[in-house]
Coordinates of C-alpha atoms in Angstrom, one line a residue:
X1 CA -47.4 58.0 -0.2
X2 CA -50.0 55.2 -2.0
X3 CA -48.2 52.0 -0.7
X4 CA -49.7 49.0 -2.5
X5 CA -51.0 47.9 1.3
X6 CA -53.5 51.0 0.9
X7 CA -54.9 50.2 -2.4
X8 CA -57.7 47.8 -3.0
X9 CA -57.1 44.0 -4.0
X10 CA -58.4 44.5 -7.3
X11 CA -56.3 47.7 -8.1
X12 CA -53.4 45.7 -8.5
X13 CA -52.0 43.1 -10.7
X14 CA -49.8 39.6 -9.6
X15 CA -47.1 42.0 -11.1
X16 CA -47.9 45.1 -8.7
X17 CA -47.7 42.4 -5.5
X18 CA -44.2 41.2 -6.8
X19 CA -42.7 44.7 -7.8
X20 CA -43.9 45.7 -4.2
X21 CA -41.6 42.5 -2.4
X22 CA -38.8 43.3 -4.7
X23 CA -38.8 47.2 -3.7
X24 CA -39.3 45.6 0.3
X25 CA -37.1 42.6 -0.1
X26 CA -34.9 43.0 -3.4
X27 CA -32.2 40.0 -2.7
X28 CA -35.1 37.5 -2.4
X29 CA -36.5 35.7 -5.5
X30 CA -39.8 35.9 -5.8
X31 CA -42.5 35.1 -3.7
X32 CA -44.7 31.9 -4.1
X33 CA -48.0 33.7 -3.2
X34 CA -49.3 36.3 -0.8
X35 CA -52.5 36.9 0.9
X36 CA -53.4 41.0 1.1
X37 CA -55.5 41.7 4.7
X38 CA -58.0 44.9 4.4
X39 CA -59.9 44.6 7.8
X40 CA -62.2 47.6 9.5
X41 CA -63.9 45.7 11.7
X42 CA -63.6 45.1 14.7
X43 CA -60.2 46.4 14.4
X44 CA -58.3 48.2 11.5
X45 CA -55.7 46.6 10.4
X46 CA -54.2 46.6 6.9
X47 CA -51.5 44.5 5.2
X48 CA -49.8 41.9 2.7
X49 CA -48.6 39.3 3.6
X50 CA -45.9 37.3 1.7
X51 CA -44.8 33.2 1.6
X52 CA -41.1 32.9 0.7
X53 CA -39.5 29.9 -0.2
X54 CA -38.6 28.3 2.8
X55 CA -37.6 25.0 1.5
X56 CA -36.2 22.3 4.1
X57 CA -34.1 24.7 6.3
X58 CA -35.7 26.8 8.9
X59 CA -33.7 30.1 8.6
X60 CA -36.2 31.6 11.3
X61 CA -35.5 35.6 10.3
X62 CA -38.0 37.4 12.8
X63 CA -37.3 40.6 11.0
X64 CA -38.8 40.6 7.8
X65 CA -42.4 41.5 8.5
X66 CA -42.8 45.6 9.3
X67 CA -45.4 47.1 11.3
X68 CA -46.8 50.5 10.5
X69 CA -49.3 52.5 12.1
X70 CA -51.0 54.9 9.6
X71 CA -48.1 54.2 7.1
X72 CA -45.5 55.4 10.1
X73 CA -42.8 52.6 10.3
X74 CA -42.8 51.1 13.7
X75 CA -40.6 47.9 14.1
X76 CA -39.9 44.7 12.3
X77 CA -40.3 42.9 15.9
X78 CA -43.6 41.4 15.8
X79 CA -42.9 39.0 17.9
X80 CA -46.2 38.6 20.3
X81 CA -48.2 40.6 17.5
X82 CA -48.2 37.3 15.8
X83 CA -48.1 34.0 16.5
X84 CA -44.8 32.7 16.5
X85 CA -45.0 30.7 13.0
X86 CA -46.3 33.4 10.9
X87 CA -42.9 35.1 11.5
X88 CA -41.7 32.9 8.9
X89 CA -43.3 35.0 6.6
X90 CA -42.2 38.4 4.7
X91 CA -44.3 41.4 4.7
X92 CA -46.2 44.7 5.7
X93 CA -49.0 45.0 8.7
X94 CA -50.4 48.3 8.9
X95 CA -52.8 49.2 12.3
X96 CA -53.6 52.2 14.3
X97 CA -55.2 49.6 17.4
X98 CA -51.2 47.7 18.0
X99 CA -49.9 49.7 21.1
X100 CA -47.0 51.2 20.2
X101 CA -44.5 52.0 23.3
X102 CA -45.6 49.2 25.7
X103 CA -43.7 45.4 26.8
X104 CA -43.7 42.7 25.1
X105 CA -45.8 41.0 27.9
X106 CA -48.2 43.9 27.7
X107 CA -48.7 43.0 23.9
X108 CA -49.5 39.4 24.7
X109 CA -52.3 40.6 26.6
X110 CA -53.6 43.1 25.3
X111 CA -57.2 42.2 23.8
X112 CA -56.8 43.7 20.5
X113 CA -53.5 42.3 19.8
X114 CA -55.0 38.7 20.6
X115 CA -58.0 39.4 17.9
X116 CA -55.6 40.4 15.3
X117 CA -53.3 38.2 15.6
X118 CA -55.7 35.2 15.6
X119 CA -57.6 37.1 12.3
X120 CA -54.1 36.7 10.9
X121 CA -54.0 32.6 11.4
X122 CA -57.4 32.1 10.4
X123 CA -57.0 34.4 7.3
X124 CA -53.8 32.6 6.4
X125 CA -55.2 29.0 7.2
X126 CA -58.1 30.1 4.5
X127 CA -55.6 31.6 2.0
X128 CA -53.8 27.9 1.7
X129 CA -57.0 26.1 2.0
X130 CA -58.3 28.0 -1.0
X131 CA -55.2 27.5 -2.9
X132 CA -55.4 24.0 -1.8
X133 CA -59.1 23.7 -3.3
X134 CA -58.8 25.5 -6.2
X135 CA -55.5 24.2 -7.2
X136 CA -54.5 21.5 -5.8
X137 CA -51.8 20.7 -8.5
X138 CA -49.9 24.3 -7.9
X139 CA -50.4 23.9 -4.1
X140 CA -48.9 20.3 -4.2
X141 CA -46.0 22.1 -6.9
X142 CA -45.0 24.6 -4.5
X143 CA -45.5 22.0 -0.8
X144 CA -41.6 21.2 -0.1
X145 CA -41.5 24.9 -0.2
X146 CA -44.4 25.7 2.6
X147 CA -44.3 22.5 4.1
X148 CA -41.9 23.9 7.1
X149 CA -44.2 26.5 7.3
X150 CA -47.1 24.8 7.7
X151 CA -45.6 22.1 10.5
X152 CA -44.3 24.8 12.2
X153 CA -48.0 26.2 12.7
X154 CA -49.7 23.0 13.2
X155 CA -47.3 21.9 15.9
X156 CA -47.7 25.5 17.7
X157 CA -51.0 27.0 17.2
X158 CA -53.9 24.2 18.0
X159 CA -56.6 26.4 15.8
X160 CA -54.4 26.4 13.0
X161 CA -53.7 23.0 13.5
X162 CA -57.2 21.9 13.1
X163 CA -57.5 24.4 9.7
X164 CA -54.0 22.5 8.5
X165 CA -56.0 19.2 8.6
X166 CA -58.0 20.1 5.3
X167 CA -54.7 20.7 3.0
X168 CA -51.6 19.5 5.0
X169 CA -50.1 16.8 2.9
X170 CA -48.0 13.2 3.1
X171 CA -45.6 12.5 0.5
X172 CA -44.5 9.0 -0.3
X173 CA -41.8 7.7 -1.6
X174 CA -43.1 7.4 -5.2
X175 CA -43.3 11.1 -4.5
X176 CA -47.2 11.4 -4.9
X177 CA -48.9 13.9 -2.5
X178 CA -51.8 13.0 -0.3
X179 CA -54.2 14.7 2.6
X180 CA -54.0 12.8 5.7
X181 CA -57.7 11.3 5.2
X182 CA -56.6 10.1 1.7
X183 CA -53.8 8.4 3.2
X184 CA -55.4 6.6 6.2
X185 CA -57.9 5.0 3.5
X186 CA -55.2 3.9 1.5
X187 CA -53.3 2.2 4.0
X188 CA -56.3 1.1 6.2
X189 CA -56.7 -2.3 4.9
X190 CA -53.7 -3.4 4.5
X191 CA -51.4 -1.9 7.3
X192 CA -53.5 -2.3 10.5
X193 CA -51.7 -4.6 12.6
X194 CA -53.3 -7.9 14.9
X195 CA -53.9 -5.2 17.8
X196 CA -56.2 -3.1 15.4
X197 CA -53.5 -0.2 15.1
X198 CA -52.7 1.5 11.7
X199 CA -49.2 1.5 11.1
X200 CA -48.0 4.5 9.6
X201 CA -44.1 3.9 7.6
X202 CA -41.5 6.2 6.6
X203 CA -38.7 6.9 5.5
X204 CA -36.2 9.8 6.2
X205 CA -33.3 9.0 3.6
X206 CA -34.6 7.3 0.6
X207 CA -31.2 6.4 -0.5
X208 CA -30.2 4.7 2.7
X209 CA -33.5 3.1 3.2
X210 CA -34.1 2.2 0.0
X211 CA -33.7 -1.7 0.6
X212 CA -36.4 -1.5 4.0
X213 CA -38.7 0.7 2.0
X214 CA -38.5 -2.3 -1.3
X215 CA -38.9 -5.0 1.6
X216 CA -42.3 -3.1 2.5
X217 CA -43.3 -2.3 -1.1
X218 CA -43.1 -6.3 -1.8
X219 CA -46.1 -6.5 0.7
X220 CA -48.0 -3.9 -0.9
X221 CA -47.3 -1.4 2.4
X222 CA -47.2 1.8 1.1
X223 CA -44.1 3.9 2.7
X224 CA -44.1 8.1 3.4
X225 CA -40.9 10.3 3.3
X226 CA -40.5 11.9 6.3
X227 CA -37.5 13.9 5.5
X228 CA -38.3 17.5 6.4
X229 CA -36.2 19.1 9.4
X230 CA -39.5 19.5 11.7
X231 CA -40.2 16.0 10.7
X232 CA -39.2 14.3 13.9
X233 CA -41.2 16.3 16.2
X234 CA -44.1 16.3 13.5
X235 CA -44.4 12.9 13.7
X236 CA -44.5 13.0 17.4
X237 CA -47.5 16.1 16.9
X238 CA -49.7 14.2 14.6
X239 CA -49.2 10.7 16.4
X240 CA -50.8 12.0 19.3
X241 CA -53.7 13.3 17.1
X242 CA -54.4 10.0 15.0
X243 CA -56.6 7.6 16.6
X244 CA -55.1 4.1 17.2
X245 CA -52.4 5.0 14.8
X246 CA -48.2 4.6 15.2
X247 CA -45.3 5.9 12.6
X248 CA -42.7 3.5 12.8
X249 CA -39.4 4.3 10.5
X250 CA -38.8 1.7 8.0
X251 CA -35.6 0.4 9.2
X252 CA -36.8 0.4 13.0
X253 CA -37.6 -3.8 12.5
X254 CA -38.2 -6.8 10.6
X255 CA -40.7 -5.7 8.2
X256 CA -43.2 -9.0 9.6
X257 CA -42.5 -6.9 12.9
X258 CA -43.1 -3.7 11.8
X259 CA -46.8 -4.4 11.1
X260 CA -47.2 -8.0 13.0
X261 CA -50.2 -10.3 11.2
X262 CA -51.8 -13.1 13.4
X263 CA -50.1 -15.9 11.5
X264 CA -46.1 -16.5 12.5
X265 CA -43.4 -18.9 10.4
X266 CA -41.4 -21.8 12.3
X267 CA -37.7 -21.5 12.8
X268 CA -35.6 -23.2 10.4
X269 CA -33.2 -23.3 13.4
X270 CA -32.8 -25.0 16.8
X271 CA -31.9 -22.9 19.9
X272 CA -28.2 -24.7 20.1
X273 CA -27.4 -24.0 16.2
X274 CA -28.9 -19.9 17.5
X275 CA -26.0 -20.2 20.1
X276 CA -23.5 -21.4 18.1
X277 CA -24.3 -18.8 15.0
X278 CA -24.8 -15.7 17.0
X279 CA -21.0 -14.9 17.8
X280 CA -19.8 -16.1 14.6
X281 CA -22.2 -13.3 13.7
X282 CA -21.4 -10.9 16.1
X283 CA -17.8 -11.0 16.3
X284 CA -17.7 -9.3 12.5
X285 CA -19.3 -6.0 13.9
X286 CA -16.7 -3.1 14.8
X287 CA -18.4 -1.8 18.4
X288 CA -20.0 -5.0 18.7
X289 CA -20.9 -4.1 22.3
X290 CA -23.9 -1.5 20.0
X291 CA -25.4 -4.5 18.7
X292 CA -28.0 -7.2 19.9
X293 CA -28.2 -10.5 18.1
X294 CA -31.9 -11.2 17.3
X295 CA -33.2 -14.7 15.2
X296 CA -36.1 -14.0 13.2
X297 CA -38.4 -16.7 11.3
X298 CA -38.8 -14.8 8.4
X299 CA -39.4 -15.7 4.4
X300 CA -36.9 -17.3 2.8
X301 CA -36.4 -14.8 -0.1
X302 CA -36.3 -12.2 2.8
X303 CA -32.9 -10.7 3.2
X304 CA -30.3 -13.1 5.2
X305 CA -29.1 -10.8 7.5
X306 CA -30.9 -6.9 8.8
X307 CA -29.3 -4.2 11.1
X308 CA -32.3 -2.3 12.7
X309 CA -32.5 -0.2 15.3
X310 CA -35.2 0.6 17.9
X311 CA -38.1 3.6 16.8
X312 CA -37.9 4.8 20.1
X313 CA -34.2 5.0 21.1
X314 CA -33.5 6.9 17.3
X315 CA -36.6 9.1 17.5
X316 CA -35.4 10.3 20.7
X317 CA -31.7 10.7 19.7
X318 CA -33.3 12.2 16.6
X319 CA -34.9 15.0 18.7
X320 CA -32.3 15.7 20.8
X321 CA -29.8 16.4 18.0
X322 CA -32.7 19.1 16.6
X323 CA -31.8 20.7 20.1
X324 CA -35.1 19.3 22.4
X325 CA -34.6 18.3 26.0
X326 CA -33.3 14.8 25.1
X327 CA -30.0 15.5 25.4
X328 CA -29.5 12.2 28.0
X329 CA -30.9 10.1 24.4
X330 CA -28.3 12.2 22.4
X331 CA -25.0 10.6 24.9
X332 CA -26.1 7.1 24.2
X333 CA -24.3 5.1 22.2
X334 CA -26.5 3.5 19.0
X335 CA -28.2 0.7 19.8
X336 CA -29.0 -1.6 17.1
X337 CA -30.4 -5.3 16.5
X338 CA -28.2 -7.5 14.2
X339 CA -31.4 -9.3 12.9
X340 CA -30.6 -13.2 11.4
X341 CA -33.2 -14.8 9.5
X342 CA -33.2 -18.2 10.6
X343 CA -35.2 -19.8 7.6
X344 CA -32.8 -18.1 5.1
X345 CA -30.8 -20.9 2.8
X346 CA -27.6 -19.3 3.4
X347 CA -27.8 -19.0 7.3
X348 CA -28.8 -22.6 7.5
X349 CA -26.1 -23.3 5.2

């Protein structure tokens, strides 16, 4: 009869909001924060709404915010009441100007609808950037947990996309957090390649990676870890937003070729002694018709032999496995380059 949506902000403690998820959601742990709407203009519309842990699985459960009218329960399908993303999050709206018995397509056009629903991504976007502001070390704490959330939004809604920009951050893989105009400084000087493009690494396993991402560390590149499960399509989102910018995976080349410099080493090598080396090479791989034997002129101290494969080919196989429109990518066999480094002691050995 007095739900906690009703009351004022002030008339409740951190303890009232949590008591009120547990009575909503009470097999859930708690919440990591909340933001409580109270709007009479130009619409009324009242509410909490709740961020859950997501972590880095997107269990999208479309039934867990509930819309009331006048404290009558309605649905928990608010699906085209709001935007797609914020469905991720747990909760209570509460307005008399939703249309109850109408279609789905109805809703999506209907004027009011619109207006709230864009109140509720601007008022969300403003929640984290406050959080953001005022705490940035409990909003970077608690990022792995919203981080699906917030990709999720900035790849589907464009306004909140350009809200995200202020507090969406990288992490790298010395696991310190950064915005994405801290990061371009960072990395502007020193990984901006001989075409003027800022090359962006990552990583998405630092395990496996680990040698590529120590082969970039020893030339002072700073590398990201991309290894979210919206990360492949982000980095396809926010490529197309940075100016004369590329993410290329750490293992994708040569780390000379990753971010190419003007100057180039001679080969160690002749072209016949290539020939003759290549099978010898080759003939060790199981599938060997995946690979490509490549000769690079590379440091001697850099490793003597590298399997990469191409950024392009594994971002698109990477896509189509998240279940894009790839799928022609996903049937290909792997197609990797067995890269020898033609000034290495050993291989001239």
């Amino acid at each position: 009869t007095a739900p906690a949506w009703k009351k004022q902000p002030s008339e409740l403690s951190d303890e009232d909001y949590k008591n009120f998820y547990r009575e909503l959601y009470p097999f859930s742990g708690d919440p990591l924060f909340w933001i409580h709407l109270n709007i009479d203009y130009p619409f009324n519309l009242t509410g909490i709404l709740y961020f859950p842990k997501l972590g880095n699985t997107l269990e999208v459960q479309k039934n867990k915010i509930q819309l009331y009218c006048n404290q009558v329960y309605v649905t928990d399908s608010v699906e085209g009441i709001v935007p797609e993303f914020l469905t991720l999050l747990h909760g209570v709206l509460d307005s008399p100007d939703i249309p109850l018995n109408v279609s789905r397509s109805f809703l999506q056009n209907d004027q009011n609808v619109k207006k709230i629903s864009s109140h509720i991504t601007k008022k969300v976007a403003d929640k984290l950037h406050d959080i953001f502001k005022n705490d940035r070390k409990e909003f970077e704490q608690k990022w792995d947990d919203i981080k699906l959330f917030i990709e999720y939004g900035m790849m589907t809604e464009e306004k909140f996309h350009e809200k995200g920009e202020k507090f969406a951050l990288l992490k790298n893989t010395d696991g310190k957090y950064i915005t994405f105009d801290e990061y371009e400084k960072i990395i502007k000087e020193n990984q901006t390649d001989k075409n003027k493009t800022l090359i962006y690494l990552y990583a998405t396993k630092a395990d496996e990676q680990y040698s590529f991402s120590e082969a970039a560390r020893s030339k002072v590149y700073n590398v990201l870890l991309m290894d979210g499960q919206l990360d492949t399509h982000f980095i396809n989102h926010i490529e197309q937003k940075f100016k004369d910018s590329r993410f290329l995976r750490v293992d994708s080349d040569v780390i000379d070729k990753l971010i190419q410099k003007e100057e180039s080493k001679e080969s160690k090598l002749n072209n016949t002694q290539k020939e003759n080396l290549a099978p010898a090479f080759k003939n060790q791989m199981t599938n060997k018709e995946n690979y490509t034997v490549v000769f690079e002129s590379l440091s001697e101290t850099d490793n003597p032999v590298v399997i990469t494969q191409s950024e392009f080919m594994r971002r698109m196989k990477d896509m189509s496995k998240l279940g894009g429109t790839m799928s022609f990518y996903g049937d290909m066999p792997d197609s990797l380059n067995l890269v020898i480094n033609s000034n290495h002691p050993l291989i001239i050995k």
